[in-house]
Amino acid sequence: NAGVTQTPKFRVLKTGQSMTLLCAQDMNHEYMYWYRQDPGMGLRLIHYSVGEGTTAKGEVPDGYNVSRLKKQNFLLGLESAAPSQTSVYFCASSYRLAASYGYTFGSGTRLTVV
Amino acid sequence: KQEVTQIPAALSVPEGENLVLNCSFTDSAIYNLQWFRQDPGKGLTSLLLIQSSQREQTSGRLNASLDKSSGRSTLYIAASQPGDSATYLCAVINGAGKSTFGDGTTLTVKP
């Protein structure tokens, strides 16, 4: 019963490097989300997806891209990492609209950009 | 714009105490409210989900209440234990699925 799995758990990048964070869920959830968590800022939505093949911008989408080629996977990409993207990234999913079913979160990816 | 405030930011209590964590929100047009627990370096674990039509939800020693009209929710923890030490976050979600998270209250329960 894995739930939401994020890889990697930790990563250090140099400014300008690129990387992809992977989120996988085995609960057949339609909706998936990427958040970042920063001290004093709460969790902020980066991008989300309401189904396979769909993506939409959240509150802080700049500098990130996403893809949802398969229902169970949601990828977050950083094309050219910046120190401002140092954060803890969380993936979440919900069966349908989170308003009705609430969220299930992964354990997070701690990213440092130097 | 919805704003969610959790006061206090940190709380320390001796083991066995009953305690209340607070969550306030500015826009009462919410669809549900969810309480989470976050352990250091870990993800968020859902504790309770309260639909806007409900007044409270209970799970074991936890009881969450919701008063939409006053923009407040409380999480009551009975007979606190050291294992309850964690950060507790609330999230309010509107009918369009947009969520706003509070910054959390960090609870320390001393043996």
XYZ file of C-alpha atoms in Angstrom:
225
model
C 0.000 0.000 0.000
C 2.506 2.613 -1.239
C 0.168 5.623 -1.663
C 2.141 8.539 -3.118
C 5.853 7.953 -3.763
C 8.325 10.692 -4.619
C 11.814 10.287 -6.019
C 14.456 11.395 -5.277
C 14.215 12.269 -1.582
C 17.189 14.636 -1.629
C 19.068 16.438 -4.371
C 21.683 19.172 -4.653
C 21.850 21.043 -7.954
C 24.130 23.720 -9.274
C 22.552 26.882 -10.660
C 21.523 26.330 -14.258
C 21.268 22.546 -14.036
C 18.075 20.732 -14.867
C 16.283 17.888 -13.156
C 12.996 16.021 -13.000
C 11.120 15.042 -9.872
C 8.915 11.990 -10.153
C 5.653 11.396 -8.346
C 3.839 8.070 -8.559
C 0.512 7.089 -6.983
C -1.133 3.693 -6.897
C -4.575 4.746 -5.686
C -6.119 5.400 -9.112
C -6.517 9.071 -8.201
C -7.561 11.425 -10.971
C -6.055 14.623 -9.578
C -2.368 15.209 -8.841
C -0.565 18.266 -7.518
C 2.907 19.662 -6.971
C 3.511 21.970 -3.996
C 6.553 23.654 -2.586
C 6.958 24.321 1.131
C 9.056 27.220 2.368
C 9.382 28.585 5.920
C 6.790 31.278 6.579
C 5.123 30.762 3.186
C 3.055 27.661 3.837
C 2.489 25.230 0.996
C 2.081 26.829 -2.404
C 0.663 25.097 -5.445
C 3.027 24.968 -8.435
C 1.080 22.957 -11.015
C -1.695 20.427 -10.953
C -3.415 17.907 -13.179
C -7.054 16.857 -13.279
C -6.428 13.757 -15.351
C -4.077 11.938 -17.673
C -2.750 14.243 -20.369
C -3.849 17.444 -18.608
C -1.880 20.044 -16.666
C -2.649 23.485 -15.278
C -0.777 26.287 -13.554
C -1.051 26.869 -9.864
C 0.000 29.784 -7.708
C 3.761 29.754 -8.422
C 4.344 28.047 -11.802
C 7.259 30.105 -13.144
C 10.463 28.131 -13.681
C 8.708 24.762 -13.595
C 7.125 22.456 -16.146
C 5.030 19.348 -15.631
C 3.777 16.363 -17.550
C 1.146 13.704 -16.885
C 1.578 11.129 -19.622
C 0.268 8.317 -17.441
C -2.493 8.556 -14.872
C -0.294 7.259 -12.071
C 2.691 9.561 -12.699
C 3.162 13.316 -12.436
C 6.567 14.760 -13.298
C 7.909 18.142 -12.224
C 10.774 19.581 -14.241
C 13.214 22.373 -13.534
C 14.860 23.407 -16.792
C 17.412 25.827 -15.333
C 17.561 25.661 -11.560
C 17.912 28.856 -9.521
C 18.752 29.293 -5.808
C 15.190 30.613 -5.291
C 13.974 27.107 -6.106
C 15.649 25.689 -3.033
C 12.702 24.203 -1.197
C 10.925 21.053 -0.128
C 8.664 19.769 -2.880
C 5.575 17.723 -2.153
C 3.403 15.786 -4.500
C -0.213 15.105 -3.589
C -3.150 13.354 -5.147
C -6.898 13.203 -4.670
C -9.540 10.804 -5.960
C -11.535 13.593 -7.490
C -11.832 17.224 -6.553
C -9.923 17.721 -3.311
C -12.881 19.731 -2.101
C -14.763 16.479 -1.659
C -12.092 13.917 -0.937
C -9.089 15.700 0.538
C -5.437 15.117 -0.284
C -2.902 12.310 0.088
C 0.680 13.553 0.222
C 4.049 12.046 -0.592
C 7.024 12.279 1.760
C 8.712 15.123 -0.111
C 11.886 15.948 -2.030
C 14.379 18.280 -0.406
C 16.100 20.274 -3.159
C 19.032 22.593 -2.660
C 20.271 24.780 -5.503
C 23.746 26.204 -4.977
C -7.782 36.127 -1.378
C -8.115 33.436 1.250
C -5.732 33.709 4.178
C -5.235 30.976 6.742
C -3.674 31.680 10.125
C -2.611 29.196 12.755
C -1.930 30.492 16.230
C 0.187 29.781 18.172
C 3.122 28.993 15.897
C 4.574 26.757 18.602
C 3.182 25.095 21.693
C 4.844 23.052 24.432
C 2.793 21.045 26.925
C 3.445 18.309 29.493
C 2.309 14.806 28.685
C -1.306 14.072 29.523
C -2.662 17.547 28.896
C -5.653 18.205 26.678
C -4.925 20.903 24.123
C -6.508 22.919 21.326
C -4.907 24.068 18.097
C -6.511 26.900 16.162
C -7.006 27.585 12.471
C -8.601 30.811 11.220
C -9.573 31.675 7.653
C -10.779 34.913 6.110
C -13.194 33.674 3.418
C -16.011 31.536 4.783
C -16.942 30.198 1.328
C -15.078 26.938 1.834
C -16.008 23.435 0.732
C -14.002 21.542 3.288
C -11.164 21.829 5.760
C -8.448 19.262 6.286
C -6.084 18.853 9.232
C -2.658 17.316 8.655
C 0.250 16.198 10.770
C 3.825 16.677 9.556
C 6.773 15.057 11.281
C 10.250 16.597 10.777
C 11.572 15.813 7.305
C 8.416 13.937 6.381
C 5.327 14.481 4.294
C 1.850 15.465 5.420
C -0.386 12.824 6.936
C -4.102 13.500 6.785
C -5.780 13.469 10.187
C -9.323 14.672 9.631
C -11.392 16.057 6.772
C -14.443 18.155 7.628
C -16.983 18.954 4.936
C -18.510 22.435 5.103
C -21.873 20.939 6.074
C -20.356 19.237 9.108
C -19.640 20.706 12.503
C -17.033 18.230 13.680
C -15.133 15.041 12.992
C -13.548 12.640 15.452
C -10.759 10.106 15.143
C -9.491 8.481 18.310
C -8.130 11.191 20.608
C -8.565 13.852 17.952
C -11.621 16.019 17.449
C -11.848 18.755 14.843
C -14.589 21.342 14.787
C -15.587 23.796 12.092
C -17.457 27.094 12.395
C -17.724 28.501 8.887
C -19.537 31.660 9.874
C -16.770 32.749 12.212
C -13.991 31.416 9.969
C -12.534 29.093 12.578
C -11.591 25.486 13.097
C -10.075 23.864 16.144
C -8.214 20.593 16.566
C -8.629 19.134 20.034
C -6.101 16.551 21.203
C -7.023 14.643 24.325
C -4.510 13.179 26.761
C -1.484 14.278 24.756
C 1.497 11.935 24.368
C 5.131 12.552 23.354
C 4.348 10.773 20.080
C 1.921 13.601 19.251
C 4.883 15.963 18.863
C 4.774 17.243 15.289
C 3.654 20.207 13.216
C -0.079 20.394 12.620
C -1.345 22.150 9.491
C -4.809 23.039 8.353
C -5.897 23.518 4.759
C -9.112 25.125 3.558
C -10.445 24.174 0.150
C -13.046 26.046 -1.858
C -15.592 24.573 -4.228
C -13.257 24.948 -7.202
C -10.665 22.835 -5.439
C -8.347 25.721 -4.659
C -6.586 25.122 -1.367
C -4.870 27.449 1.071
C -2.607 26.063 3.780
C -1.696 27.569 7.100
C 1.919 27.703 8.293
C 1.209 25.202 11.030
C 1.546 24.901 14.797
C 4.576 22.998 16.062
C 3.580 20.944 19.085
C 6.020 19.531 21.605
C 4.699 17.158 24.248
C 7.194 16.698 27.086
C 7.359 13.369 28.935
